[in-house]
Coordinates of C-alpha atoms and ligand atoms in Angstrom, one line a residue:
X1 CA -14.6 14.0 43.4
X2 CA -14.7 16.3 45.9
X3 CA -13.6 20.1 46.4
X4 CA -12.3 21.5 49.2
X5 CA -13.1 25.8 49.3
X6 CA -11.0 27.5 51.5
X7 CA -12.1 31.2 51.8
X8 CA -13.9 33.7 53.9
X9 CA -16.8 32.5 56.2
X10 CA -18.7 36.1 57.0
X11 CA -21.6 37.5 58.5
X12 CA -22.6 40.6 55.6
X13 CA -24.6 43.3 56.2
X14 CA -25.7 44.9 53.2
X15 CA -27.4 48.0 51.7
X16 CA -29.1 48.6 48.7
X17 CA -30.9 51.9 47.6
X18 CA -34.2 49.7 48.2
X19 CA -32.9 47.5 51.0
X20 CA -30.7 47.3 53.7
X21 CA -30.2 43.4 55.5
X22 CA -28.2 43.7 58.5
X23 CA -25.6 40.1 59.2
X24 CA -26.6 37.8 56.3
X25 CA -24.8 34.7 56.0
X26 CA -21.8 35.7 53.7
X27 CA -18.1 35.7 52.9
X28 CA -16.0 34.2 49.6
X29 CA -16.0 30.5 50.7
X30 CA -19.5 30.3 52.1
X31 CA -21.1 31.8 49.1
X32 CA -18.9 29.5 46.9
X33 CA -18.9 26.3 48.6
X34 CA -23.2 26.5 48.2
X35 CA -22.3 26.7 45.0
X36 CA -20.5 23.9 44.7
X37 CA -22.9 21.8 46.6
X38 CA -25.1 21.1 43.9
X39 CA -22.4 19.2 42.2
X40 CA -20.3 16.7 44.8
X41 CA -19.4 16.8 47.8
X42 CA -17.9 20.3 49.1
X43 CA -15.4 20.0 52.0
X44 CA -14.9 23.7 53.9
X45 CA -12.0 25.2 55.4
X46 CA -13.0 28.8 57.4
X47 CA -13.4 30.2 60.7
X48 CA -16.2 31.4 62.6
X49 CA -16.7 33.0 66.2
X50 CA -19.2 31.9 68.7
X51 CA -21.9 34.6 67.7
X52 CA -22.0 32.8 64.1
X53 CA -26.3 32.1 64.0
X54 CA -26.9 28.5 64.6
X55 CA -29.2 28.4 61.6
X56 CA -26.0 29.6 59.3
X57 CA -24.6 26.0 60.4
X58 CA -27.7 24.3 59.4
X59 CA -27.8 25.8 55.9
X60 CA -24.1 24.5 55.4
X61 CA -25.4 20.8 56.5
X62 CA -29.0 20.8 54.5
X63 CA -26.4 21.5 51.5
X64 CA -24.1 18.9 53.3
X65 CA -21.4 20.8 53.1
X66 CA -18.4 18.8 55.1
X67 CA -17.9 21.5 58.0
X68 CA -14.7 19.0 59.9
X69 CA -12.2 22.3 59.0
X70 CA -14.4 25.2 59.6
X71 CA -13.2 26.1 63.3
X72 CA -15.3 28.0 65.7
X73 CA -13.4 30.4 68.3
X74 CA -14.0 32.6 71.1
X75 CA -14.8 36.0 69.6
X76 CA -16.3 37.8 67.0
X77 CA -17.1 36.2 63.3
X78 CA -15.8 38.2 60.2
X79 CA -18.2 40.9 59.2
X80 CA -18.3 42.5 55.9
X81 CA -20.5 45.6 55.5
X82 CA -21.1 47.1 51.7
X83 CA -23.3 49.7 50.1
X84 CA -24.5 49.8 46.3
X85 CA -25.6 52.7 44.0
X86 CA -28.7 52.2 41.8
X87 CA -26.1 51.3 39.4
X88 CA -25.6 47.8 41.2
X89 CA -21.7 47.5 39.7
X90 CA -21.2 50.5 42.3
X91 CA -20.5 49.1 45.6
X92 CA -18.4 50.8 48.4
X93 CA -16.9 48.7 51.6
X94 CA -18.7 50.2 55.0
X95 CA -17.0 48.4 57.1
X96 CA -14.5 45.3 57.8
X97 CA -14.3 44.0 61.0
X98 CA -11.5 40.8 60.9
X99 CA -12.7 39.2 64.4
X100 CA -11.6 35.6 64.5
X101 CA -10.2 35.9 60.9
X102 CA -6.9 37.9 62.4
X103 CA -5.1 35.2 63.2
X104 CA -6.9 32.2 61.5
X105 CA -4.5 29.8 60.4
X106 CA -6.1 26.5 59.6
X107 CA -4.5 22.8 59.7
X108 CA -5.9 20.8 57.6
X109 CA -7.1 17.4 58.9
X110 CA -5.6 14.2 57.2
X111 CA -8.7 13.2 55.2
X112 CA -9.3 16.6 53.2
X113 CA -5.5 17.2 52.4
X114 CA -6.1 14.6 49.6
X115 CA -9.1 16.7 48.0
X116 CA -8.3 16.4 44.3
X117 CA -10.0 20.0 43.4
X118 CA -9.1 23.2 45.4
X119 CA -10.4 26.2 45.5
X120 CA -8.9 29.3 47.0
X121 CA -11.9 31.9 47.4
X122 CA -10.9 35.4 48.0
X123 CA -8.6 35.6 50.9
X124 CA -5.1 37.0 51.9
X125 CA -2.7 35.3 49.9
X126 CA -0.9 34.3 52.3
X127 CA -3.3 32.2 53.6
X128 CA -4.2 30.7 49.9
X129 CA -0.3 29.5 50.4
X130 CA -0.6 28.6 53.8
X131 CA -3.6 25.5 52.7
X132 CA -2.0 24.9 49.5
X133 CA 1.2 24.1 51.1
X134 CA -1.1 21.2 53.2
X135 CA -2.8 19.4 50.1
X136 CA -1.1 16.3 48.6
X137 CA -0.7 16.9 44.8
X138 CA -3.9 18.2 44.1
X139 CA -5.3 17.2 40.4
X140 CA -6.6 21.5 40.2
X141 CA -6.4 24.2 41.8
X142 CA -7.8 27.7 41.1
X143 CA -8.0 30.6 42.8
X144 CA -9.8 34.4 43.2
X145 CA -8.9 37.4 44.5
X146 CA -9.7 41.3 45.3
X147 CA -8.5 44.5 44.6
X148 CA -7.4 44.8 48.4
X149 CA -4.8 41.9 48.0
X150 CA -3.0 43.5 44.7
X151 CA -2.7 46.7 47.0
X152 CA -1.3 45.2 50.1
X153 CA 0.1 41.3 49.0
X154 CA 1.0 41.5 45.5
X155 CA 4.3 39.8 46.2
X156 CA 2.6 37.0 47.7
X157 CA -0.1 36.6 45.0
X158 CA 2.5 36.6 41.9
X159 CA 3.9 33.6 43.9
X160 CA 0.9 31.8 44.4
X161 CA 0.0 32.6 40.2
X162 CA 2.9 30.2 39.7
X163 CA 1.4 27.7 41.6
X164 CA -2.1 27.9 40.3
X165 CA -4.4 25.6 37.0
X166 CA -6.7 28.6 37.4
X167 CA -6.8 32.0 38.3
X168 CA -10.2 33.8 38.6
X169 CA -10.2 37.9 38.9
X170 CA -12.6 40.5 37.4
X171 CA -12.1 43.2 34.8
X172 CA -11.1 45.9 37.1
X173 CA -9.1 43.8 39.3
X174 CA -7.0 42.3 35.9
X175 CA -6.6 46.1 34.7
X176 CA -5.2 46.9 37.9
X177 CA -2.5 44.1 37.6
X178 CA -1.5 44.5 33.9
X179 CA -2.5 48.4 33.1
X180 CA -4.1 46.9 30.1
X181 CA -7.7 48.1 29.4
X182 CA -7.9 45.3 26.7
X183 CA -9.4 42.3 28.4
X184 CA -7.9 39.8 25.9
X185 CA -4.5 41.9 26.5
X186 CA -5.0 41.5 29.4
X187 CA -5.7 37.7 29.5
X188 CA -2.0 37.3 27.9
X189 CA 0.0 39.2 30.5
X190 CA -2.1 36.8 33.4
X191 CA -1.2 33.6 31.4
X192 CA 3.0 34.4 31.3
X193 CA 2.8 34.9 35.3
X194 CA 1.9 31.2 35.8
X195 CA -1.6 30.0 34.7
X196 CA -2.6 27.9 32.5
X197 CA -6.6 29.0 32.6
X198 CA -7.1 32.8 33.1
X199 CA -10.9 33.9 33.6
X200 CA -11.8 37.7 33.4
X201 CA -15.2 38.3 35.2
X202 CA -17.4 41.3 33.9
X203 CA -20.4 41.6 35.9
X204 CA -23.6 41.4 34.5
X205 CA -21.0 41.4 31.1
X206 CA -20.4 37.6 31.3
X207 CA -16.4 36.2 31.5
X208 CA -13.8 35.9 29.1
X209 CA -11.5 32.4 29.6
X210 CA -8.1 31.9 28.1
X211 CA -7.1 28.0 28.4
X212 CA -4.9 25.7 26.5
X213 CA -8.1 25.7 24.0
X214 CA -8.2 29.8 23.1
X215 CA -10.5 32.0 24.2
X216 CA -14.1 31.2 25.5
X217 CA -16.5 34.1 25.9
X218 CA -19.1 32.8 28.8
X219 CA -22.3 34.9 28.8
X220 CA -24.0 36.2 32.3
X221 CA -27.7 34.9 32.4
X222 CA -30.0 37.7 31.6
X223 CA -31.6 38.9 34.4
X224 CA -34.4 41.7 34.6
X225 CA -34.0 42.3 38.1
X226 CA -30.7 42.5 40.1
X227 CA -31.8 42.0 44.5
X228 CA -28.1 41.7 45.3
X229 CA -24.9 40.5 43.5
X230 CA -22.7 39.7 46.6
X231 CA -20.8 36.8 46.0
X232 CA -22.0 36.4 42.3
X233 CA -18.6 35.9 41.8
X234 CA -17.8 33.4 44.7
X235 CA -20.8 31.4 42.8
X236 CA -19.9 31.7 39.3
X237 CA -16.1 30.1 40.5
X238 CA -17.7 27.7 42.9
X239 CA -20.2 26.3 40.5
X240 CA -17.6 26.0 37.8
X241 CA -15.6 23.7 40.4
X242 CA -18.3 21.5 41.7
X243 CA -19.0 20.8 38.2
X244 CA -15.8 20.2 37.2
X245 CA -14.7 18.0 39.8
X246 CA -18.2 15.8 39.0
X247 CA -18.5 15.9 35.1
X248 CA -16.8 12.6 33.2
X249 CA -14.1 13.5 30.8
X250 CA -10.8 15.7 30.8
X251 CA -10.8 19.3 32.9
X252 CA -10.4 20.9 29.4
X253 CA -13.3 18.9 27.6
X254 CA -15.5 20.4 30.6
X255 CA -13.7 23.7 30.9
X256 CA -16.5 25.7 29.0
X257 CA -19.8 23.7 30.4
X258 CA -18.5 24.3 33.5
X259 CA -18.1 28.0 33.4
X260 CA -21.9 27.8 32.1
X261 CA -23.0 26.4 35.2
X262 CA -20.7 28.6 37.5
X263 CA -22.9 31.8 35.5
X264 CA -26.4 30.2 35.7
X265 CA -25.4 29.4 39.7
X266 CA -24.5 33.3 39.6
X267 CA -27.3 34.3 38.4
X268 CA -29.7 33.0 41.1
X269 CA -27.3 34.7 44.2
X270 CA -28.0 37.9 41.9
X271 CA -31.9 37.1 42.6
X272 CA -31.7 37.2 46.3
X273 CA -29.7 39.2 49.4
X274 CA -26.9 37.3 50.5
X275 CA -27.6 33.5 50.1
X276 CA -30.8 33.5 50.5
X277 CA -31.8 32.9 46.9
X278 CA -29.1 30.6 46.2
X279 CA -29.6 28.0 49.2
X280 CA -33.7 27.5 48.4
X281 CA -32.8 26.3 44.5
X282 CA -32.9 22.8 42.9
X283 CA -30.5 20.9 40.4
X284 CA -33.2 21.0 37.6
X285 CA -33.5 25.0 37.8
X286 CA -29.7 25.5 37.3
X287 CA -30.1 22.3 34.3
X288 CA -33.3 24.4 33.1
X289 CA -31.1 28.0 33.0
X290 CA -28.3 26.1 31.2
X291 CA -30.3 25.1 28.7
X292 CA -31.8 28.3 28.2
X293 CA -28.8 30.1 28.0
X294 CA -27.9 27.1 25.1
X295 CA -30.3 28.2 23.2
X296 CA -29.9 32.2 23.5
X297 CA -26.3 32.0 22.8
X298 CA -26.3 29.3 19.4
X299 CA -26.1 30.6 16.2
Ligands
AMP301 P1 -17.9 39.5 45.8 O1 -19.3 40.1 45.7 O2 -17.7 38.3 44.8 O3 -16.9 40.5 45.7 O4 -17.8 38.8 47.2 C1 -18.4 39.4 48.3 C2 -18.0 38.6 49.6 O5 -16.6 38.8 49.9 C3 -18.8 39.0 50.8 O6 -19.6 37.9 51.2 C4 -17.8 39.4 51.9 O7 -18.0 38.8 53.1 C5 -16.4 38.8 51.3 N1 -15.3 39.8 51.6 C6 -15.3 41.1 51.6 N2 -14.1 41.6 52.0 C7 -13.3 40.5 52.2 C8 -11.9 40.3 52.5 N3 -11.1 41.4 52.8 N4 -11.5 39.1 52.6 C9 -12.3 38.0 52.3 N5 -13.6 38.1 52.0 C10 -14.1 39.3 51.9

């Protein structure tokens, strides 16, 4: 089945204390519909302007990525600018220039608006709403967020919660919406605003689920060396999609395994800047990680 990814299509430019890469291919939906792609078939809904690299177009088709409803319009594509510490959990925003994204408001085209899984990458809420509205009963949808949205749209967000399977956010993000420190605490005040899954990201920490089966405690895949965790998070919820919308068996049987997956996908964005990592792996590696991380976490 396949999973339709609506989200930000950006161009990043990003700074590390060893490395600086100026206008990598970026943003919330691209990073999570490569993801995806080594599950199903991944249908993406974005916007681009007419300076977006040809060979950023290619990548999304060698991944075969459906790219019918990603539009591209006179003007400038979204660019993201961000700047880590040697602590890489430490990142500060440079720069965000909207371009094209201003007034992006997509129409979905007949064929995707069936799409049984949907997945609302980090963007305005508002939007999230705007391409939920357009999809005919969907069988799950989950989406992710930012801090910026529960500054500026938190109205707008606690409507789409009721309207959501899944909602993604990380540790700092769910403490800013519930004042809780507790993660678990935490996990309850996001379940009685409308979800039925709630996933806590931590970083290089793992997640924490809460779903109709208790709590699941999904580890990160170690790592020694950390080149750039942009969009770890776009990976981790865009991996757990593709495989859930291609695994056999009930959402909730999968639920776990497929957060697995979305962490081992993670980990290989972690290894490289922007997607450069992630679009040059195979479907044995991630199966190879899984099973490592099987055998590092039974007991
Ligand atoms: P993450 O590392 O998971 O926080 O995601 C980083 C990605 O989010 C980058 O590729 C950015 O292009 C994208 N991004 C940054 N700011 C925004 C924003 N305001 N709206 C949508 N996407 C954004």
């Amino acid at each position: 089945m396949s999973v339709l990814i609506v989200g930000s299509t950006a161009l990043d430019s990003i700074k590390t204390p060893k490395a600086e890469n100026p206008r990598l291919l970026g943003g919330s939906a691209s990073h999570a519909a490569v993801a995806a792609s080594f599950f199903g078939p991944v249908r993406l809904v974005g916007v681009v302007g007419e300076d977006f690299p040809k060979r950023y177009l290619q990548l999304y088709k060698r991944r075969r990525i459906d790219l019918q409803a990603l539009q591209i319009l006179p003007g400038k594509t979204f660019h993201w600018s961000g700047e880590y510490d040697a602590n890489m959990n430490n990142r500060r925003t440079l720069l965000t220039e909207l371009g094209v994204f201003e007034t992006f408001t997509p129409t979905l085209p007949s064929s995707h608006q069936n799409s049984p899984f949907v997945l609302l990458a980090n963007i305005a809420p508002s939007l999230q709403h705007h391409v939920l509205n357009q999809m005919q009963r969907p069988k799950f949808v989950v989406a992710d967020t930012m801090d910026l949205w529960l500054n500026i749209a938190l109205p707008d967000l606690l409507k789409l919660l009721k309207r959501l399977d899944a909602f993604v956010l990380n540790d700092s993000e769910a403490h800013q919406l519930t004042t809780e420190d507790n993660v678990f605490a935490a996990l309850k005040k996001i379940h009685k605003l409308g979800p039925r899954y709630v996933i806590i990201k931590k970083g290089s920490h793992g997640a924490v689920l809460s779903g109709p089966r208790g709590f699941f405690i999904c580890p990160a895949y170690p790592l020694h060396r950390v080149m750039d965790p942009t969009g770890a998070g776009d990976s981790f919820v865009g991996g757990m999609m593709g495989y859930l919308a291609t695994a056999r068996g009930s959402i909730e049987d999968n639920f776990r395994r497929a957060m697995i997956y979305g962490s081992v996908v993670a980990s290989f964005c972690c290894e490289g800047f922007g997607l450069l990592r992630t679009a040059r792996i195979t479907r044995g590696q991630i199966d190879h990680r899984v099973k490592e991380l099987e055998r590092l976490t039974r007991f």
